Every structure is written in structure tokens, then in C-alpha cells.
Amino acid sequence: MSGDAEEINFDGLVGLTHNYAGLSEGNLASARNSGSVSRPRDAALQGLAKMQRLRALGLAQGVLPPHERPNISWLRSLGFSGSDGEVWSRVWESEQFIARAAAAASAMWAANAATISPSADCADGKLHASVANLQTMLHRQLEAEQTQRTLERLLPDAARFVVHEALLPHDVLSDEGAANHMRMTGSPGASGVEIFIYGRRSTGDRKGFPARQTEEASQAVARRHKLDPGRTVFAKQASRAIDMGAFHNDVVAVAHEHVLFYHEEAFDDKDALLAEIRAKAAGFEPVFVEIPAAQVSLQEAVSSYLFNSQIVRLPGATSLTLIAPTETRDNNKTAPVVAEMIAKPGAAIGKVEYVEVRESMRNGGGPACLRLRIVMTPAERAAAAQGFFLDDALAAKLEAWIKTHYREELAPADLPDPSLVTETQTALDELTRILPLGGDFYPFQRT
Ligand code: SUG
């Protein structure tokens, strides 16, 4: 396979209704900040600044659009009627939980949009994407349909790309996308070992916080992507990690190229997992960078989001770079651990860059949650819709668009305001002319 393939991060642009509604049981930050005043404009600018920072470091970067929120077409399907503004006012009068779900800007966490398998791993030589059903949380399940449209716009060439619909949204097939999927490889374009981490099998008998990924869903995605069973690994996340607030695997582990960076207590049977990765790795020697619980407890891993970092290889670099949240730098347990790790001679991860994504962090979304990784060969990159790749001109347009349309603050009491509907629709309509989305991308444009 092509040695020139490149992993491209596609970040979700933070939506105009970014707010703290406490919608995600088991996500401690979401619960803690429930009811706080959010700052949508800062949130979107922080996300854009992270994308630009990675570009400045020499990496390719893409962007994915927010979804239509408030989600008026969904509310109409529940029987609310009248003008769009009236629909929005009426749902708040009788169904506040549903109203909050309809306002969530959670599509920003693109790591949950889909699971991606590069063409080098798939038996038919195509790049496969499976939209995640996100069925555990009502506000997140609403994302699947629009994500499908986005990925079909981004990856339009059926001869090269397969975009699979979300699995049937049921408890047994619960799927949260790339947040529970890792890939290890000698170089991005070579075939790799795909690692699926699930929290339970079937409906399970778990007490505790919800396990959002089932083994059945992971197996189905691997089958659909035509992965080689000899290069595919399935492993269970430690239940204790979930109960301590690691609602996705990417809160306690992240992999890039030959390196797996993880917390000692992330997995149910760590030794079996590492042995299977070693046995299935062909053409490269896996490196396991484990952070012991004695140095960073699970609780500190969750509050600092150390493992919700991106790992990247900067052009020409011999070691990898950790793109970590500033919360990791400001935590007196994790900051020295990172400093020590990168200072070791011959360290696999030899550099750290801290990024500020505070508004997203306060809902449990760190740097790694905000991006969907897609490994593309040069031919695939050329076949993808070019308007989703960030350059300075697009970044300037997006920045101006955010500054024009986003509210500075959004308090819980502001959400029922019917002018929020007009405001968001006006902004999103304009966005469909900045990104290659077209005049029928959002449901409100089709009615
Ligand atoms: O699904 N938070 C998201 C955070 C997703 C983080 N993604 C990854 N780990 N990859 C979630 O729990 C909170 C919304 C609110 O409470 O308003 C929320 O949906």
C-alpha cells in the first residue's frame, strides 16, 4: 500500500447551541457543570484554534460541520407544530428533557461520529466508515442521520469509499464510533492492527454507569469493514474505569502508529490484550507506554484527560508528539508524569503541546474527542471533497462566521428563546456556502 498515506484529523466545529445540560450519565464533567452558563463563541474559537495549531505544526487538518440545533424536524416528528419558533417554545412548555436533547451541540465530538478503517486494512481495498448509532444517550442518537449526510459529502466516490449506515439503534448494538477504536501500524499507509474496545456484551448485567459500546457492535463494524480477523483485536474495557468516569475508551487510552499510550487500569485483561497485539502486529514492533495507577489514579486520569490527547507525528520527527489539554499541564499529578515521559532518552512520545479547549472539556470532551481520524492515500485525498480541508482562507472565513453569529454566553434560561431558532438557521444556512454542503444539507433547508 502507499507509503504516502496520511492520517488527517477532521474536527467537529462546535455548534451555536453549545451548552451544559447534564445530559450524559457517567460523564462526570457533564454532570458537574450541568446548568452552568456556556460560552458558545469561545468554544467554537477554541476548537478552531486547535485545528490551526495542528496545521501550524505541519499537519493536514479537516473540519466537519455542526448539526441543526435546535433540531426542529425531530420535534415535529414528535407532534409539535406551528412555526419553527412556536415548535421550540411549545416543547419547552411540556417536555424539557426532550427540549434539552434537541438543543445539544454534541456533534462537535467527532470521535463519536463514526469508526473509520483505512483502505489498507479492508479486504476490498476501500476506505470504510461506519456511522455510530450513539444509542445510549437520546441527544447523541439524533446525530447519526446528519453524520451520514456529512460523510457522504466528504467521501463521495463509491469506487473508493464505503459509508455504512449506523447499526440498528438497540442496546445490544450500542456503538460510539472511533472513541472505542484504536489502530496500530508501522506507518499510516501500511495495514495495521485494529483494536476494538467494548464495555459489555449484549445487555450485560452491569450495575454502575452505562457501558456505551457492546462487543456485538464492534464485531459488526469489523465484519462490515472486511477486516482481517488475523489483524483485528477485541478487548473489554475495565468496568471500574467506566464507573470512575471513563465513559469511552479514549478517556483512558490512545494509540498512534506503533505506540499505545494507556492507563494501567484501562482494560479488563491487559496482559491478554498486549499479547494479542504483539502476536498480530506484522511489520512493526508495538511499543506500550503504560502509566501506572500509583502515579496517576483513574480519578486523576479522568479529571486531567491525560489520555484524551491526540498523538501525532510532526513532519520529519523521530518521536511522536502528545497534543494534550491544558488541564493535564495544570494538574500536579499528570504534568510531571508527562515531563518525565518525554524526557526519557529514546522516548516513543518525545514532545508535548498543550491546547486550550476548556469549553468542550467542561462537557467531557478533550482534544481527542473533537477529532475523527481518517487515514487517506494521496488518491483518496484527491477524491474526497476538497472544501472540508482547512487552509488559512477557510479558517479566516470560519472565524468571521463564528464572530458574526455565535452568542457570547448561553445560560439555561436563554435556551427556550424562539429567536435562537432563527439565529441558528441563519448561521447554518450561511455555513452551507462556506463548506461544500449545498442548499439542502440541513433539514430546515429542505422544508
Ligand atoms: O457523549 N458529552 C459527550 C462527550 C463526548 C466525548 N467524546 C469522547 N470521549 N470521544 C458525551 O458524553 C454532554 C452534553 C451535555 O451534558 O450538555 C455530552 O454529550
XYZ file of C-alpha atoms and ligand atoms in Angstrom:
466
model
C 0.000 0.000 0.000
C 1.074 3.584 -0.496
C 3.703 4.780 1.929
C 2.457 8.319 1.420
C -0.851 7.818 3.134
C -1.516 10.344 5.851
C -3.742 10.437 8.910
C -5.930 13.506 8.743
C -7.817 14.826 11.747
C -11.311 16.070 10.954
C -12.515 18.172 13.875
C -16.136 18.888 14.629
C -16.887 22.595 14.517
C -18.613 23.499 17.787
C -22.276 24.351 17.215
C -24.109 27.565 18.103
C -26.100 25.989 20.955
C -23.108 24.641 22.899
C -24.456 24.401 26.457
C -24.220 22.476 29.707
C -27.378 20.416 30.160
C -26.017 17.494 32.176
C -27.264 15.002 29.617
C -24.618 12.272 29.856
C -24.837 9.925 32.819
C -21.379 8.559 33.599
C -19.621 11.610 32.107
C -18.508 13.374 35.286
C -17.736 16.745 33.693
C -21.176 16.866 32.039
C -22.826 16.183 35.417
C -20.630 18.604 37.344
C -21.192 21.535 35.007
C -24.890 20.933 34.440
C -26.741 24.242 34.465
C -23.621 26.412 34.078
C -23.513 29.296 31.643
C -21.696 28.237 28.452
C -19.681 30.379 26.050
C -20.503 29.165 22.520
C -18.308 31.712 20.727
C -15.252 30.893 22.842
C -15.960 27.181 22.448
C -16.009 27.408 18.658
C -12.942 29.673 18.548
C -11.017 27.340 20.887
C -11.830 24.416 18.584
C -10.771 26.353 15.504
C -7.569 27.483 17.227
C -6.710 23.837 17.975
C -7.171 22.970 14.295
C -4.976 25.888 13.251
C -2.346 24.944 15.831
C -2.046 21.458 14.334
C -1.770 22.967 10.871
C 0.958 25.294 12.115
C 2.791 22.185 13.362
C 2.728 20.897 9.777
C -0.264 18.523 9.857
C -3.199 18.236 7.473
C -6.499 19.159 9.091
C -10.142 18.846 8.140
C -13.364 20.246 9.553
C -16.868 18.782 9.937
C -19.992 20.960 10.222
C -22.257 21.231 13.283
C -25.762 19.787 13.079
C -29.050 21.693 13.035
C -29.885 22.518 16.641
C -32.451 23.109 17.917
C -33.495 20.007 15.995
C -36.901 21.247 14.853
C -37.640 18.462 12.357
C -37.245 15.862 15.107
C -39.576 17.845 17.368
C -42.150 17.971 14.560
C -41.921 14.170 14.320
C -42.932 14.122 17.999
C -46.096 16.067 17.186
C -45.082 19.643 17.980
C -46.449 22.054 15.392
C -46.653 25.689 14.352
C -43.840 27.876 13.052
C -40.303 26.724 13.902
C -40.198 29.279 16.733
C -43.547 28.048 18.065
C -42.402 24.426 17.961
C -39.410 25.430 20.051
C -41.476 27.377 22.604
C -44.049 24.576 22.886
C -41.597 21.791 23.586
C -40.221 23.792 26.495
C -43.723 24.119 27.956
C -44.251 20.366 28.241
C -41.112 18.311 27.546
C -37.979 19.925 28.901
C -35.801 16.821 28.745
C -36.632 16.434 25.060
C -36.009 20.147 24.504
C -32.530 19.857 26.008
C -31.733 16.845 23.840
C -32.890 18.811 20.786
C -30.510 21.661 21.666
C -27.316 19.648 22.322
C -24.308 20.613 20.244
C -22.732 17.204 20.885
C -21.900 16.526 17.209
C -18.762 18.586 17.959
C -17.209 15.396 19.427
C -16.346 13.907 16.067
C -14.555 10.911 17.610
C -18.070 9.567 18.166
C -19.293 10.248 14.629
C -18.089 7.009 13.076
C -15.490 4.246 13.052
C -13.043 4.518 10.175
C -10.935 1.716 8.675
C -8.258 2.790 6.203
C -8.309 1.037 2.831
C -5.041 -0.770 3.671
C -6.919 -2.792 6.317
C -10.042 -3.666 4.309
C -10.221 -6.743 2.065
C -11.913 -4.830 -0.774
C -9.242 -2.105 -0.789
C -11.820 0.604 0.001
C -11.874 3.012 2.934
C -14.807 2.067 5.191
C -16.708 4.363 7.558
C -19.497 3.168 9.874
C -21.670 5.919 11.292
C -22.119 5.374 15.058
C -25.679 4.900 16.349
C -24.856 6.576 19.719
C -27.997 4.931 21.072
C -27.120 5.184 24.776
C -27.916 8.900 25.020
C -31.014 10.399 23.411
C -29.285 13.666 22.481
C -26.476 11.784 20.787
C -28.591 9.269 18.885
C -30.025 12.250 16.993
C -26.633 12.761 15.346
C -26.462 9.619 13.215
C -28.671 10.738 10.334
C -26.879 14.045 9.752
C -23.451 12.462 10.227
C -24.329 10.081 7.401
C -25.034 13.073 5.141
C -21.767 14.740 6.167
C -19.630 11.673 5.490
C -21.342 11.095 2.150
C -20.478 14.685 1.169
C -16.878 14.285 2.355
C -16.350 10.836 0.808
C -18.428 10.906 -2.364
C -16.594 8.408 -4.582
C -18.285 4.992 -4.206
C -15.401 3.331 -6.039
C -13.084 4.257 -3.153
C -15.223 4.885 -0.076
C -18.000 2.983 1.691
C -20.105 4.932 4.203
C -22.199 2.432 6.183
C -25.393 3.461 7.919
C -25.450 3.279 11.691
C -26.183 -0.130 13.195
C -29.785 -0.620 14.325
C -30.039 1.545 17.430
C -30.601 -1.063 20.129
C -28.958 -1.781 23.458
C -27.311 -4.930 22.047
C -25.736 -2.997 19.148
C -24.684 0.079 21.090
C -21.908 1.848 19.163
C -19.964 5.057 19.948
C -17.587 5.069 16.990
C -13.874 5.811 16.934
C -13.756 6.718 20.639
C -13.721 2.956 21.278
C -11.433 2.018 18.401
C -7.665 2.237 18.020
C -5.242 1.306 15.275
C -1.571 0.426 15.441
C 0.691 0.249 12.407
C 4.280 0.679 11.285
C 3.339 3.632 9.086
C -0.115 5.106 8.360
C -0.355 3.636 4.858
C 0.632 0.095 5.848
C -2.021 -2.331 7.014
C -2.443 -2.204 10.762
C -3.927 -3.916 13.777
C -7.395 -2.560 14.506
C -8.336 -2.709 18.174
C -11.969 -2.513 19.274
C -12.632 -1.822 22.958
C -16.118 -2.605 24.243
C -17.678 -2.154 27.662
C -20.079 -5.091 27.695
C -21.536 -7.995 25.756
C -25.291 -7.999 24.945
C -27.368 -6.243 27.521
C -24.923 -7.433 30.184
C -25.621 -7.393 33.867
C -23.765 -4.208 34.707
C -24.834 -2.019 37.583
C -22.791 1.241 37.575
C -22.515 3.809 34.784
C -23.641 2.860 31.274
C -21.204 0.878 29.118
C -21.838 2.546 25.777
C -20.128 0.057 23.461
C -21.085 -3.597 23.038
C -18.894 -6.359 21.708
C -21.628 -7.230 19.210
C -21.479 -3.716 17.737
C -17.682 -3.790 17.491
C -17.768 -7.206 15.793
C -20.404 -5.983 13.332
C -18.331 -2.928 12.382
C -15.227 -5.098 11.864
C -17.211 -7.531 9.668
C -18.717 -4.721 7.593
C -15.292 -3.195 7.085
C -13.978 -6.575 5.864
C -11.107 -6.544 8.324
C -8.738 -9.489 8.540
C -9.521 -11.399 11.777
C -5.807 -12.152 11.964
C -5.153 -8.398 12.378
C -8.155 -7.438 14.479
C -8.391 -7.413 18.263
C -11.441 -7.143 20.543
C -10.942 -6.385 24.205
C -13.089 -5.349 27.118
C -12.657 -2.049 28.897
C -12.292 -2.368 32.687
C -15.722 -1.910 34.301
C -14.045 0.015 37.078
C -12.692 2.531 34.567
C -16.240 3.119 33.288
C -17.528 3.508 36.826
C -14.777 6.028 37.586
C -15.896 8.161 34.615
C -14.137 6.702 31.560
C -17.341 6.595 29.512
C -15.302 5.959 26.339
C -12.023 4.094 25.902
C -10.383 7.289 24.631
C -10.588 8.700 28.154
C -8.008 6.108 29.288
C -6.100 5.036 26.153
C -4.915 6.323 22.770
C -2.804 4.752 20.012
C -0.907 6.095 17.052
C 1.453 4.277 14.672
C 3.361 1.692 16.757
C 2.585 3.285 20.142
C -0.210 2.513 22.620
C -0.419 5.026 25.483
C -2.765 3.893 28.248
C -3.614 3.797 31.913
C -2.650 0.673 33.820
C -6.290 0.067 34.791
C -7.901 0.835 31.415
C -8.534 -2.734 30.277
C -10.223 -5.782 31.765
C -7.368 -8.153 30.833
C -4.392 -6.005 29.910
C -1.875 -8.822 29.567
C -4.064 -10.737 27.119
C -4.678 -7.575 25.089
C -0.992 -6.655 24.827
C -0.063 -10.254 23.952
C -2.656 -10.363 21.188
C -1.486 -7.028 19.736
C 2.100 -8.328 19.754
C 1.052 -11.542 18.035
C -0.998 -9.762 15.369
C 1.404 -6.880 14.638
C 3.099 -7.600 11.318
C 5.918 -5.422 10.047
C 6.326 -3.369 13.218
C 7.224 -3.725 16.871
C 4.488 -2.335 19.134
C 5.575 -0.022 21.940
C 3.406 0.059 25.058
C 3.601 3.212 27.160
C 1.774 2.429 30.381
C 1.076 4.979 33.094
C 0.861 3.201 36.454
C -2.074 3.832 38.776
C 0.434 4.622 41.519
C 1.494 7.708 39.521
C -1.876 8.748 38.098
C -5.054 7.288 39.581
C -8.067 6.592 37.355
C -9.721 9.542 39.038
C -6.853 11.845 38.043
C -6.767 10.375 34.540
C -10.441 11.324 34.168
C -10.144 14.803 35.682
C -6.947 15.733 33.777
C -7.922 13.973 30.499
C -4.255 12.965 30.054
C -5.214 10.078 27.747
C -7.724 12.112 25.761
C -4.731 13.529 23.958
C -4.012 13.228 20.293
C -0.758 11.524 19.342
C 0.736 12.806 16.100
C 3.979 12.578 14.179
C 5.207 16.013 13.163
C 6.905 16.170 9.761
C 10.414 14.722 9.951
C 10.207 13.958 13.696
C 11.770 10.789 15.059
C 9.444 10.620 18.064
C 5.723 11.251 18.460
C 4.065 14.352 19.935
C 1.271 14.387 22.504
C -1.385 17.047 21.916
C -2.759 17.293 25.443
C -5.343 19.534 27.111
C -4.055 22.355 29.343
C -5.915 20.608 32.205
C -3.171 17.932 32.044
C -0.496 20.634 32.367
C -2.335 22.271 35.280
C -2.745 19.006 37.207
C 0.084 18.434 39.677
C -0.025 14.649 39.162
C -0.107 14.479 35.377
C 2.196 17.396 34.475
C 5.331 15.779 35.999
C 4.414 12.381 34.543
C 4.305 13.868 31.046
C 7.527 15.830 31.606
C 9.289 12.666 32.773
C 7.902 10.566 29.922
C 9.078 12.897 27.152
C 12.500 13.435 28.753
C 13.436 9.732 28.715
C 16.206 9.003 26.193
C 14.692 7.401 23.092
C 11.136 8.128 24.294
C 8.447 6.970 21.857
C 6.436 10.064 22.772
C 9.127 12.729 22.939
C 7.234 16.007 22.862
C 4.083 17.614 24.245
C 1.972 20.521 23.026
C -0.816 21.778 25.289
C -4.042 23.063 23.766
C -6.861 25.009 25.388
C -10.317 23.520 24.742
C -11.856 24.391 28.079
C -15.452 24.868 26.951
C -15.504 21.394 25.404
C -13.648 19.882 28.372
C -16.378 21.087 30.693
C -18.751 18.716 28.894
C -16.231 15.848 28.956
C -14.704 16.429 25.510
C -10.923 16.767 25.254
C -8.653 17.205 22.219
C -9.104 13.582 21.090
C -12.923 13.711 21.384
C -13.062 16.633 18.998
C -11.496 14.818 16.070
C -12.237 11.945 13.722
C -9.102 10.433 12.236
C -9.160 9.376 8.603
C -6.073 7.813 7.043
C -6.080 8.657 3.349
C -3.805 7.713 0.475
C -2.959 10.593 -1.890
C -5.550 9.249 -4.367
C -8.231 9.082 -1.666
C -7.412 12.552 -0.504
C -7.768 13.815 -4.056
C -11.130 12.023 -4.368
C -12.504 13.498 -1.113
C -14.459 16.791 -1.180
C -11.700 19.400 -1.013
C -13.747 22.052 0.758
C -13.565 20.167 4.089
C -9.765 20.516 4.295
C -8.718 23.504 6.343
C -6.451 26.183 4.900
C -5.883 29.765 6.034
C -8.598 31.137 3.771
C -11.221 28.717 5.107
C -10.089 29.287 8.704
C -10.482 33.061 8.234
C -13.995 32.599 6.827
C -14.982 30.295 9.682
C -13.584 32.684 12.264
C -15.520 35.609 10.809
C -18.655 33.444 10.622
C -18.321 32.422 14.297
C -17.739 36.015 15.394
C -20.800 37.174 13.470
C -23.276 34.530 14.572
C -22.347 32.923 17.893
C -23.632 34.136 21.219
C -21.034 35.014 23.763
C -22.974 33.335 26.551
C -25.817 30.864 26.796
C -27.496 30.398 30.169
C -30.079 27.636 30.762
C -32.781 30.342 30.852
C -31.746 31.530 27.353
C -32.351 28.180 25.675
C -36.171 28.430 25.216
C -35.812 31.767 23.398
C -37.518 31.322 19.988
C -35.029 33.712 18.370
C -32.392 31.030 18.935
C -34.061 29.084 16.118
C -33.853 31.925 13.585
C -30.322 32.780 14.686
C -29.008 29.239 14.278
C -30.781 28.631 10.977
C -29.455 31.885 9.509
C -25.928 30.984 10.558
C -26.089 27.382 9.325
C -27.561 28.464 6.008
C -24.545 30.709 5.536
C -22.222 27.870 6.567
C -23.531 25.704 3.728
C -21.934 28.235 1.378
C -18.606 28.267 3.265
C -18.276 24.465 3.431
C -19.275 22.326 0.401
C -22.648 21.350 1.863
C -25.180 22.705 -0.602
C -28.616 24.222 -0.134
C -30.309 21.023 1.071
C -27.859 19.878 3.730
C -29.834 20.810 6.842
C -33.427 19.665 7.449
C -34.676 23.282 7.737
C -33.351 23.923 4.221
C -35.432 21.066 2.844
C -38.820 22.159 4.164
O -21.087 11.811 24.847
N -20.801 14.999 26.301
C -20.282 13.982 25.383
C -18.762 13.992 25.407
C -18.197 13.119 24.333
C -16.715 12.932 24.468
N -16.210 12.134 23.415
C -15.218 11.221 23.521
N -14.798 10.796 24.673
N -14.742 10.728 22.436
C -20.822 12.614 25.753
O -20.965 12.314 26.937
C -22.563 16.349 27.310
C -23.707 17.204 26.849
C -24.380 17.936 27.980
O -24.405 17.411 29.092
O -24.895 19.044 27.726
C -22.081 15.358 26.258
O -22.855 14.930 25.430
